[in-house]
Amino acid sequence: KAFFTIAHIIRSRGIKPESLTPEVFDYVFLGIGSVENVSRVSGIPIDVLEEMRREFTYWYPVDHRHTGVPHISNHLTFYILHHIAIFGDKLAPRLISLNETVIREGAKMSKSKGNVIPLRHISTRYSADLFRLYISWAASLDSILDWRETDVEKVVSSLLKFVSVAKSAIACKSSVSSSVYTDWFINKFYSLIEKAMEHVENLEIRDYVQTAFFDILSLVDKYREMTGENYVCGVKEVLRDWITVLNPVIPHLTEEINSWLGSSELISTSKWPTIPSIDEEIIYLVDSVDSLIEDIREIVSLTRRENPRVYIIVAPDWKREIARYVYDGVQLKLVVEVVRSRFNLKGREAEVVEAYNFFRKSDREVLSRIIKTRSRREFEVYSAMAGYIKTRIPGLSEVTVMWEDEARSRGIPKAERALPLKPALYIE
């Protein structure tokens, strides 16, 4: 490998074998000796020797060598041993990663079986980007990759869908309007981008592709479901950052889309996106609507009422405050005293105890989400999404969002069961 880094110079300069003395290799590969002395002994010009030295020191050391597990017992072992024997610790490979073998349709690939896919056929039969996307996603580095044509076709469909979304987004001429849906989409997009970048840093390539490509494509679908065809204007806001993060896996396609955006700069030479401050609250609140819709759908199915009206009853601040105290490990007695005094709940201590005991049994991740959200904003998000909720459940005549205290004053049953991110529901 070391010789390969200077072979082209030897050929182009017509350097004869007798000129390649031990002093030449000591200087080029080990940095030993004076270039002037080496030039005098070998007859090779100083500028050529310096060029050879530069080529070797640039091309020989690697930050990351990737190969297959079967090479451990022979190739990789000698790669490391030979390097240490000749060069010592200098210019040693910084990282070696491995992947398992590739099989096809559940069977080992071999010429005798006729199921080998020659690499030279990849670009014409599948395209380089499709191949890169599929093998990066189909298996993690520590598992066997099973090449299956049906799965490849699914990836083709996703890739074509991605291109269609990009074209539609670029064609959008209007600016995206601010809304609960767009705020959620933008913030969730960047939370996924941040997650994908972390996967790359940890060499979790499959997870990176799943997050940066497939999960964001699903996010776009959800955003479209919420907002209609105007979704493309929101996608346009983040398209450049999306294709930038996808560039390592589908470089040709993302560079093409980048040119459609009117950019003359190559993505491959640009920096990765800077992640803005992410509003986790809007993500948690809008995400919670999916489970809310499922709960409403189930209740409507059980009651079998025609054109029902649903009340979404939002929990008051004091219940969220109790969740915060439980998360911080505050004892029940102190919680009762503080909450009763702060929220004027004299005579309702039993409700405080009940909420405290409920949250004590809750998962800490659930509590974390609760304390990162506010009751007022929960009410605002559900109110803004009432129309969307209605469209997701055919037959609903109306969706009304109200506070627990108002619902209780109006005698609506089970209003007291409202919890943060888990509102009480009443079908009328």
CSV table of C-alpha atoms in Angstrom, one decimal:
chain,number,residue,atom,x,y,z
A,1,LYS,CA,0.0,0.0,0.0
A,2,ALA,CA,2.8,2.4,0.8
A,3,PHE,CA,4.4,1.8,-2.6
A,4,PHE,CA,1.1,2.5,-4.4
A,5,THR,CA,1.2,6.1,-3.1
A,6,ILE,CA,4.3,6.9,-5.1
A,7,ALA,CA,4.0,4.5,-8.0
A,8,HIS,CA,2.4,7.0,-10.3
A,9,ILE,CA,5.3,9.4,-9.7
A,10,ILE,CA,7.9,6.7,-10.5
A,11,ARG,CA,6.1,6.0,-13.8
A,12,SER,CA,5.5,9.6,-14.8
A,13,ARG,CA,9.0,10.7,-14.0
A,14,GLY,CA,10.6,7.6,-15.6
A,15,ILE,CA,12.6,6.8,-12.5
A,16,LYS,CA,14.7,3.7,-13.1
A,17,PRO,CA,14.8,0.8,-10.6
A,18,GLU,CA,18.5,1.3,-9.9
A,19,SER,CA,17.7,4.8,-8.6
A,20,LEU,CA,15.3,3.5,-6.0
A,21,THR,CA,18.0,3.0,-3.4
A,22,PRO,CA,17.3,2.1,0.3
A,23,GLU,CA,18.1,5.8,1.1
A,24,VAL,CA,15.1,6.8,-1.2
A,25,PHE,CA,12.6,4.6,0.7
A,26,ASP,CA,14.1,5.6,4.1
A,27,TYR,CA,13.4,9.3,3.2
A,28,VAL,CA,10.1,8.9,1.5
A,29,PHE,CA,8.5,6.4,3.9
A,30,LEU,CA,10.3,7.1,7.2
A,31,GLY,CA,11.5,10.7,6.9
A,32,ILE,CA,15.1,9.6,7.5
A,33,GLY,CA,18.0,11.4,6.0
A,34,SER,CA,18.6,14.7,4.2
A,35,VAL,CA,16.8,15.2,0.9
A,36,GLU,CA,19.9,16.7,-0.5
A,37,ASN,CA,22.0,13.7,0.3
A,38,VAL,CA,19.3,11.3,-0.9
A,39,SER,CA,19.1,13.2,-4.2
A,40,ARG,CA,22.9,13.0,-4.6
A,41,VAL,CA,23.0,9.2,-3.9
A,42,SER,CA,20.0,8.3,-6.1
A,43,GLY,CA,20.1,10.9,-8.8
A,44,ILE,CA,16.4,11.7,-8.3
A,45,PRO,CA,15.8,15.5,-8.2
A,46,ILE,CA,15.0,17.1,-4.9
A,47,ASP,CA,11.6,18.3,-5.9
A,48,VAL,CA,10.6,14.8,-7.0
A,49,LEU,CA,11.7,13.3,-3.7
A,50,GLU,CA,9.8,16.0,-1.8
A,51,GLU,CA,6.7,15.3,-4.0
A,52,MET,CA,7.0,11.5,-3.2
A,53,ARG,CA,7.3,12.3,0.5
A,54,ARG,CA,4.2,14.5,0.4
A,55,GLU,CA,2.1,12.0,-1.5
A,56,PHE,CA,3.0,9.2,0.9
A,57,THR,CA,2.3,11.2,4.1
A,58,TYR,CA,-1.0,12.4,2.6
A,59,TRP,CA,-2.4,9.2,1.1
A,60,TYR,CA,-0.9,6.4,3.3
A,61,PRO,CA,-2.4,7.2,6.8
A,62,VAL,CA,-6.2,6.6,7.1
A,63,ASP,CA,-8.7,7.9,9.6
A,64,HIS,CA,-11.0,5.0,9.0
A,65,ARG,CA,-10.5,1.7,7.3
A,66,HIS,CA,-13.6,-0.4,6.6
A,67,THR,CA,-13.6,-4.0,5.5
A,68,GLY,CA,-15.2,-7.4,6.1
A,69,VAL,CA,-15.0,-9.7,9.1
A,70,PRO,CA,-13.4,-12.6,7.0
A,71,HIS,CA,-10.4,-10.4,6.6
A,72,ILE,CA,-9.5,-10.3,10.3
A,73,SER,CA,-7.6,-13.6,10.3
A,74,ASN,CA,-5.3,-12.7,7.4
A,75,HIS,CA,-5.4,-9.4,5.6
A,76,LEU,CA,-6.1,-7.1,8.6
A,77,THR,CA,-3.7,-8.9,10.9
A,78,PHE,CA,-0.8,-8.5,8.6
A,79,TYR,CA,-1.9,-4.9,7.7
A,80,ILE,CA,-1.4,-3.9,11.4
A,81,LEU,CA,1.7,-6.1,12.0
A,82,HIS,CA,3.5,-4.9,8.9
A,83,HIS,CA,2.8,-1.3,9.7
A,84,ILE,CA,4.0,-1.5,13.3
A,85,ALA,CA,7.2,-3.4,12.1
A,86,ILE,CA,8.0,-0.8,9.5
A,87,PHE,CA,6.6,2.5,10.7
A,88,GLY,CA,6.0,2.0,14.4
A,89,ASP,CA,3.2,4.1,15.9
A,90,LYS,CA,3.5,6.9,13.3
A,91,LEU,CA,0.8,7.1,10.6
A,92,ALA,CA,-1.1,4.1,12.1
A,93,PRO,CA,-4.8,3.6,11.1
A,94,ARG,CA,-6.9,5.5,13.6
A,95,LEU,CA,-10.0,3.3,13.2
A,96,ILE,CA,-10.9,0.0,11.6
A,97,SER,CA,-14.5,-1.0,11.2
A,98,LEU,CA,-16.0,-4.3,9.9
A,99,ASN,CA,-19.2,-5.5,8.4
A,100,GLU,CA,-20.6,-9.0,8.1
A,101,THR,CA,-20.9,-10.8,4.7
A,102,VAL,CA,-23.5,-10.1,2.1
A,103,ILE,CA,-26.0,-12.8,1.0
A,104,ARG,CA,-28.8,-12.7,-1.6
A,105,GLU,CA,-32.4,-13.8,-1.2
A,106,GLY,CA,-31.3,-15.7,1.9
A,107,ALA,CA,-28.5,-17.6,0.2
A,108,LYS,CA,-24.7,-17.2,0.2
A,109,MET,CA,-23.5,-15.6,-3.1
A,110,SER,CA,-21.2,-17.6,-5.3
A,111,LYS,CA,-20.4,-17.9,-8.9
A,112,SER,CA,-21.5,-21.5,-9.0
A,113,LYS,CA,-25.0,-20.5,-7.9
A,114,GLY,CA,-25.1,-17.7,-10.4
A,115,ASN,CA,-26.5,-15.3,-7.9
A,116,VAL,CA,-23.5,-12.8,-7.7
A,117,ILE,CA,-24.2,-9.2,-8.6
A,118,PRO,CA,-21.0,-7.8,-10.3
A,119,LEU,CA,-20.2,-4.3,-9.0
A,120,ARG,CA,-19.8,-3.1,-12.6
A,121,HIS,CA,-23.5,-3.8,-13.1
A,122,ILE,CA,-24.7,-1.8,-10.1
A,123,SER,CA,-24.7,1.6,-11.7
A,124,THR,CA,-26.7,0.5,-14.7
A,125,ARG,CA,-29.0,-1.9,-13.1
A,126,TYR,CA,-29.8,0.0,-9.8
A,127,SER,CA,-27.9,3.3,-9.8
A,128,ALA,CA,-25.1,4.2,-7.4
A,129,ASP,CA,-27.4,6.2,-5.1
A,130,LEU,CA,-30.0,3.5,-4.8
A,131,PHE,CA,-27.3,0.9,-4.1
A,132,ARG,CA,-25.7,3.1,-1.4
A,133,LEU,CA,-29.0,3.9,0.2
A,134,TYR,CA,-30.2,0.2,0.2
A,135,ILE,CA,-27.0,-1.4,1.6
A,136,SER,CA,-26.6,1.4,4.2
A,137,TRP,CA,-30.2,0.8,5.5
A,138,ALA,CA,-30.8,-2.9,4.9
A,139,ALA,CA,-28.5,-4.1,7.8
A,140,SER,CA,-26.3,-2.7,10.5
A,141,LEU,CA,-22.5,-3.3,10.4
A,142,ASP,CA,-22.7,-6.2,12.8
A,143,SER,CA,-25.4,-8.1,11.0
A,144,ILE,CA,-25.5,-10.0,7.7
A,145,LEU,CA,-27.0,-8.0,4.8
A,146,ASP,CA,-29.5,-10.0,2.8
A,147,TRP,CA,-30.0,-8.4,-0.6
A,148,ARG,CA,-33.7,-8.9,-1.6
A,149,GLU,CA,-35.1,-7.5,-4.7
A,150,THR,CA,-38.5,-6.9,-3.1
A,151,ASP,CA,-36.9,-4.7,-0.5
A,152,VAL,CA,-34.9,-2.9,-3.2
A,153,GLU,CA,-38.1,-2.1,-5.0
A,154,LYS,CA,-39.5,-0.6,-1.8
A,155,VAL,CA,-36.5,1.6,-1.4
A,156,VAL,CA,-36.9,2.7,-5.1
A,157,SER,CA,-40.4,3.8,-4.3
A,158,SER,CA,-39.2,5.8,-1.3
A,159,LEU,CA,-36.5,7.4,-3.4
A,160,LEU,CA,-38.9,8.4,-6.1
A,161,LYS,CA,-41.3,9.8,-3.5
A,162,PHE,CA,-38.4,11.8,-2.0
A,163,VAL,CA,-37.6,13.3,-5.4
A,164,SER,CA,-41.3,14.1,-6.0
A,165,VAL,CA,-41.5,15.9,-2.6
A,166,ALA,CA,-38.3,17.9,-3.4
A,167,LYS,CA,-39.6,19.0,-6.8
A,168,SER,CA,-43.0,20.0,-5.4
A,169,ALA,CA,-41.3,21.9,-2.6
A,170,ILE,CA,-39.0,23.8,-5.0
A,171,ALA,CA,-42.0,24.7,-7.1
A,172,CYS,CA,-43.7,26.4,-4.1
A,173,LYS,CA,-43.7,30.2,-4.7
A,174,SER,CA,-45.4,31.3,-1.5
A,175,SER,CA,-44.0,31.6,2.0
A,176,VAL,CA,-45.1,29.1,4.6
A,177,SER,CA,-47.5,30.5,7.2
A,178,SER,CA,-46.8,30.1,10.9
A,179,SER,CA,-49.1,27.5,12.6
A,180,VAL,CA,-49.0,24.8,15.2
A,181,TYR,CA,-48.5,22.3,12.4
A,182,THR,CA,-45.6,24.1,10.8
A,183,ASP,CA,-43.9,24.8,14.2
A,184,TRP,CA,-44.2,21.1,15.0
A,185,PHE,CA,-42.9,20.0,11.6
A,186,ILE,CA,-39.8,22.4,11.7
A,187,ASN,CA,-38.9,21.5,15.3
A,188,LYS,CA,-39.4,17.7,14.8
A,189,PHE,CA,-37.4,17.9,11.5
A,190,TYR,CA,-34.4,19.4,13.3
A,191,SER,CA,-34.7,17.0,16.2
A,192,LEU,CA,-34.5,14.1,13.7
A,193,ILE,CA,-31.6,15.8,11.9
A,194,GLU,CA,-29.7,16.1,15.2
A,195,LYS,CA,-30.4,12.5,16.0
A,196,ALA,CA,-29.2,11.4,12.5
A,197,MET,CA,-25.9,13.4,12.9
A,198,GLU,CA,-25.3,11.7,16.3
A,199,HIS,CA,-25.8,8.3,14.6
A,200,VAL,CA,-23.1,9.1,12.0
A,201,GLU,CA,-20.7,10.2,14.7
A,202,ASN,CA,-21.2,6.8,16.4
A,203,LEU,CA,-20.9,4.9,13.1
A,204,GLU,CA,-24.5,3.7,13.4
A,205,ILE,CA,-25.0,3.9,9.7
A,206,ARG,CA,-28.3,2.1,9.4
A,207,ASP,CA,-29.8,4.2,12.1
A,208,TYR,CA,-28.5,7.3,10.4
A,209,VAL,CA,-30.3,6.4,7.1
A,210,GLN,CA,-33.4,5.3,8.9
A,211,THR,CA,-33.7,8.6,10.7
A,212,ALA,CA,-32.4,11.0,8.1
A,213,PHE,CA,-34.3,9.5,5.1
A,214,PHE,CA,-37.2,7.2,6.1
A,215,ASP,CA,-38.3,8.9,9.4
A,216,ILE,CA,-38.2,12.3,7.9
A,217,LEU,CA,-40.1,11.1,4.9
A,218,SER,CA,-42.8,9.8,7.3
A,219,LEU,CA,-42.7,13.1,9.1
A,220,VAL,CA,-43.4,14.8,5.7
A,221,ASP,CA,-46.4,12.5,5.2
A,222,LYS,CA,-47.8,13.4,8.6
A,223,TYR,CA,-47.3,17.1,7.9
A,224,ARG,CA,-49.1,16.7,4.6
A,225,GLU,CA,-52.0,14.9,6.3
A,226,MET,CA,-52.3,17.8,8.8
A,227,THR,CA,-52.1,20.7,6.4
A,228,GLY,CA,-53.0,19.5,2.9
A,229,GLU,CA,-51.0,20.3,-0.3
A,230,ASN,CA,-49.5,23.5,1.1
A,231,TYR,CA,-47.2,21.2,3.1
A,232,VAL,CA,-44.6,21.6,0.3
A,233,CYS,CA,-43.9,25.2,1.3
A,234,GLY,CA,-42.9,24.0,4.8
A,235,VAL,CA,-40.7,21.4,3.3
A,236,LYS,CA,-39.0,24.0,1.2
A,237,GLU,CA,-37.9,25.8,4.3
A,238,VAL,CA,-35.8,22.8,5.4
A,239,LEU,CA,-35.0,21.1,2.1
A,240,ARG,CA,-31.4,22.4,1.8
A,241,ASP,CA,-30.5,21.0,5.3
A,242,TRP,CA,-32.3,17.7,4.5
A,243,ILE,CA,-30.3,17.1,1.3
A,244,THR,CA,-27.1,18.1,3.1
A,245,VAL,CA,-27.5,15.5,5.7
A,246,LEU,CA,-28.4,12.9,3.1
A,247,ASN,CA,-25.5,13.8,0.8
A,248,PRO,CA,-23.1,11.1,2.2
A,249,VAL,CA,-25.5,8.3,1.3
A,250,ILE,CA,-27.2,9.6,-1.9
A,251,PRO,CA,-24.6,12.2,-3.2
A,252,HIS,CA,-25.6,12.3,-6.9
A,253,LEU,CA,-29.3,12.9,-6.3
A,254,THR,CA,-28.8,15.4,-3.5
A,255,GLU,CA,-26.3,17.4,-5.6
A,256,GLU,CA,-28.9,17.5,-8.4
A,257,ILE,CA,-31.6,18.7,-6.1
A,258,ASN,CA,-29.2,21.3,-4.8
A,259,SER,CA,-28.8,22.6,-8.3
A,260,TRP,CA,-32.6,22.8,-8.7
A,261,LEU,CA,-32.5,25.1,-5.7
A,262,GLY,CA,-30.3,27.4,-7.7
A,263,SER,CA,-27.1,26.7,-5.7
A,264,SER,CA,-23.7,26.5,-7.4
A,265,GLU,CA,-22.0,25.3,-4.3
A,266,LEU,CA,-21.3,21.6,-3.9
A,267,ILE,CA,-23.0,20.1,-0.8
A,268,SER,CA,-20.1,17.7,-0.4
A,269,THR,CA,-17.8,20.6,0.3
A,270,SER,CA,-20.1,22.5,2.6
A,271,LYS,CA,-20.7,22.2,6.3
A,272,TRP,CA,-23.5,20.2,7.9
A,273,PRO,CA,-26.5,22.1,9.2
A,274,THR,CA,-26.3,24.1,12.4
A,275,ILE,CA,-29.1,22.8,14.6
A,276,PRO,CA,-31.4,25.7,15.9
A,277,SER,CA,-32.8,25.7,19.3
A,278,ILE,CA,-35.5,22.9,19.3
A,279,ASP,CA,-38.9,23.6,20.9
A,280,GLU,CA,-39.5,20.2,22.6
A,281,GLU,CA,-42.8,21.4,24.0
A,282,ILE,CA,-44.5,21.7,20.6
A,283,ILE,CA,-43.2,18.3,19.6
A,284,TYR,CA,-44.5,16.5,22.7
A,285,LEU,CA,-47.9,18.3,22.5
A,286,VAL,CA,-48.6,17.6,18.9
A,287,ASP,CA,-47.3,14.1,19.1
A,288,SER,CA,-49.7,13.4,22.0
A,289,VAL,CA,-52.6,14.1,19.6
A,290,ASP,CA,-52.2,10.8,17.9
A,291,SER,CA,-52.9,8.8,21.0
A,292,LEU,CA,-55.7,11.2,21.8
A,293,ILE,CA,-57.3,10.5,18.5
A,294,GLU,CA,-57.0,6.7,19.1
A,295,ASP,CA,-58.7,7.1,22.5
A,296,ILE,CA,-61.6,9.1,21.0
A,297,ARG,CA,-62.0,6.6,18.1
A,298,GLU,CA,-62.2,3.8,20.6
A,299,ILE,CA,-64.8,5.5,22.8
A,300,VAL,CA,-66.9,6.5,19.7
A,301,SER,CA,-66.8,2.9,18.5
A,302,LEU,CA,-67.9,1.6,21.9
A,303,THR,CA,-70.7,4.1,22.4
A,304,ARG,CA,-72.0,3.8,18.8
A,305,ARG,CA,-73.7,7.2,18.9
A,306,GLU,CA,-74.6,9.0,15.7
A,307,ASN,CA,-72.8,12.4,15.1
A,308,PRO,CA,-71.3,12.5,18.6
A,309,ARG,CA,-69.8,15.6,20.0
A,310,VAL,CA,-66.5,15.1,21.9
A,311,TYR,CA,-65.2,17.2,24.8
A,312,ILE,CA,-61.4,17.2,25.3
A,313,ILE,CA,-60.9,18.3,28.9
A,314,VAL,CA,-57.5,19.7,29.8
A,315,ALA,CA,-55.9,19.2,33.2
A,316,PRO,CA,-55.2,22.4,35.3
A,317,ASP,CA,-51.7,23.6,36.2
A,318,TRP,CA,-51.7,22.1,39.7
A,319,LYS,CA,-51.6,18.6,38.3
A,320,ARG,CA,-48.6,19.4,36.2
A,321,GLU,CA,-47.0,20.9,39.3
A,322,ILE,CA,-47.5,17.6,41.2
A,323,ALA,CA,-45.8,15.7,38.3
A,324,ARG,CA,-42.8,18.1,38.7
A,325,TYR,CA,-42.6,17.5,42.4
A,326,VAL,CA,-42.8,13.7,41.9
A,327,TYR,CA,-40.0,13.9,39.3
A,328,ASP,CA,-37.9,15.8,41.8
A,329,GLY,CA,-38.5,13.3,44.6
A,330,VAL,CA,-40.5,15.6,46.9
A,331,GLN,CA,-42.4,13.8,49.6
A,332,LEU,CA,-46.2,13.6,49.6
A,333,LYS,CA,-46.8,15.6,52.8
A,334,LEU,CA,-44.9,18.6,51.5
A,335,VAL,CA,-46.5,18.4,48.1
A,336,VAL,CA,-50.0,18.5,49.6
A,337,GLU,CA,-49.2,21.5,51.7
A,338,VAL,CA,-47.6,23.5,48.9
A,339,VAL,CA,-50.1,22.6,46.2
A,340,ARG,CA,-53.1,23.2,48.5
A,341,SER,CA,-51.8,26.6,49.5
A,342,ARG,CA,-50.6,27.7,46.0
A,343,PHE,CA,-53.6,26.7,44.0
A,344,ASN,CA,-56.3,27.2,46.7
A,345,LEU,CA,-57.3,23.5,46.9
A,346,LYS,CA,-58.4,23.4,50.5
A,347,GLY,CA,-60.9,20.5,50.9
A,348,ARG,CA,-59.5,18.8,47.8
A,349,GLU,CA,-56.5,17.2,49.4
A,350,ALA,CA,-57.7,13.7,48.3
A,351,GLU,CA,-57.4,14.7,44.7
A,352,VAL,CA,-53.8,15.9,45.3
A,353,VAL,CA,-52.9,12.6,46.9
A,354,GLU,CA,-54.6,10.7,44.1
A,355,ALA,CA,-52.6,12.6,41.4
A,356,TYR,CA,-49.4,12.2,43.4
A,357,ASN,CA,-49.8,8.4,43.7
A,358,PHE,CA,-50.6,8.2,40.0
A,359,PHE,CA,-47.5,10.1,38.9
A,360,ARG,CA,-45.3,8.0,41.3
A,361,LYS,CA,-46.2,5.0,39.2
A,362,SER,CA,-45.5,6.8,35.9
A,363,ASP,CA,-42.4,6.3,33.9
A,364,ARG,CA,-39.7,9.0,34.3
A,365,GLU,CA,-39.7,9.6,30.6
A,366,VAL,CA,-43.5,10.3,30.7
A,367,LEU,CA,-42.9,12.7,33.7
A,368,SER,CA,-40.1,14.4,31.8
A,369,ARG,CA,-42.4,15.2,28.9
A,370,ILE,CA,-45.1,16.5,31.2
A,371,ILE,CA,-42.8,18.9,33.0
A,372,LYS,CA,-41.4,20.2,29.7
A,373,THR,CA,-44.9,21.3,28.7
A,374,ARG,CA,-47.3,23.9,30.0
A,375,SER,CA,-51.0,23.5,30.6
A,376,ARG,CA,-51.8,26.8,28.7
A,377,ARG,CA,-50.0,25.6,25.6
A,378,GLU,CA,-51.5,22.2,25.8
A,379,PHE,CA,-54.9,23.9,25.7
A,380,GLU,CA,-53.9,26.1,22.8
A,381,VAL,CA,-52.5,23.2,20.7
A,382,TYR,CA,-55.6,21.0,21.2
A,383,SER,CA,-57.8,23.9,20.3
A,384,ALA,CA,-55.8,24.6,17.2
A,385,MET,CA,-55.9,21.0,16.2
A,386,ALA,CA,-59.6,20.4,16.9
A,387,GLY,CA,-60.5,20.6,13.2
A,388,TYR,CA,-57.8,18.1,12.4
A,389,ILE,CA,-59.0,15.7,15.1
A,390,LYS,CA,-62.5,16.0,13.7
A,391,THR,CA,-61.3,15.0,10.2
A,392,ARG,CA,-59.5,11.9,11.5
A,393,ILE,CA,-62.7,10.5,13.1
A,394,PRO,CA,-65.6,10.3,10.6
A,395,GLY,CA,-69.0,11.2,12.0
A,396,LEU,CA,-67.9,13.6,14.7
A,397,SER,CA,-70.2,16.6,14.8
A,398,GLU,CA,-68.0,18.8,16.9
A,399,VAL,CA,-64.8,18.8,18.9
A,400,THR,CA,-64.7,21.1,21.9
A,401,VAL,CA,-61.7,21.8,24.1
A,402,MET,CA,-62.3,23.1,27.6
A,403,TRP,CA,-60.5,23.3,31.0
A,404,GLU,CA,-61.2,20.8,33.7
A,405,ASP,CA,-62.6,23.4,36.1
A,406,GLU,CA,-65.2,24.6,33.5
A,407,ALA,CA,-66.2,21.0,32.7
A,408,ARG,CA,-66.7,20.3,36.3
A,409,SER,CA,-68.8,23.4,36.8
A,410,ARG,CA,-71.0,22.3,33.9
A,411,GLY,CA,-71.4,18.8,35.4
A,412,ILE,CA,-69.6,16.9,32.7
A,413,PRO,CA,-68.9,13.4,34.0
A,414,LYS,CA,-65.3,12.2,34.7
A,415,ALA,CA,-63.8,15.6,34.0
A,416,GLU,CA,-61.7,15.2,37.2
A,417,ARG,CA,-59.8,12.4,35.4
A,418,ALA,CA,-57.9,14.8,33.2
A,419,LEU,CA,-54.1,14.6,33.4
A,420,PRO,CA,-51.3,16.5,31.7
A,421,LEU,CA,-50.9,15.1,28.1
A,422,LYS,CA,-53.8,12.8,28.8
A,423,PRO,CA,-57.0,14.8,28.8
A,424,ALA,CA,-60.3,13.4,29.9
A,425,LEU,CA,-62.8,12.7,27.2
A,426,TYR,CA,-66.5,12.9,27.2
A,427,ILE,CA,-68.8,11.9,24.3
A,428,GLU,CA,-72.1,13.6,24.1
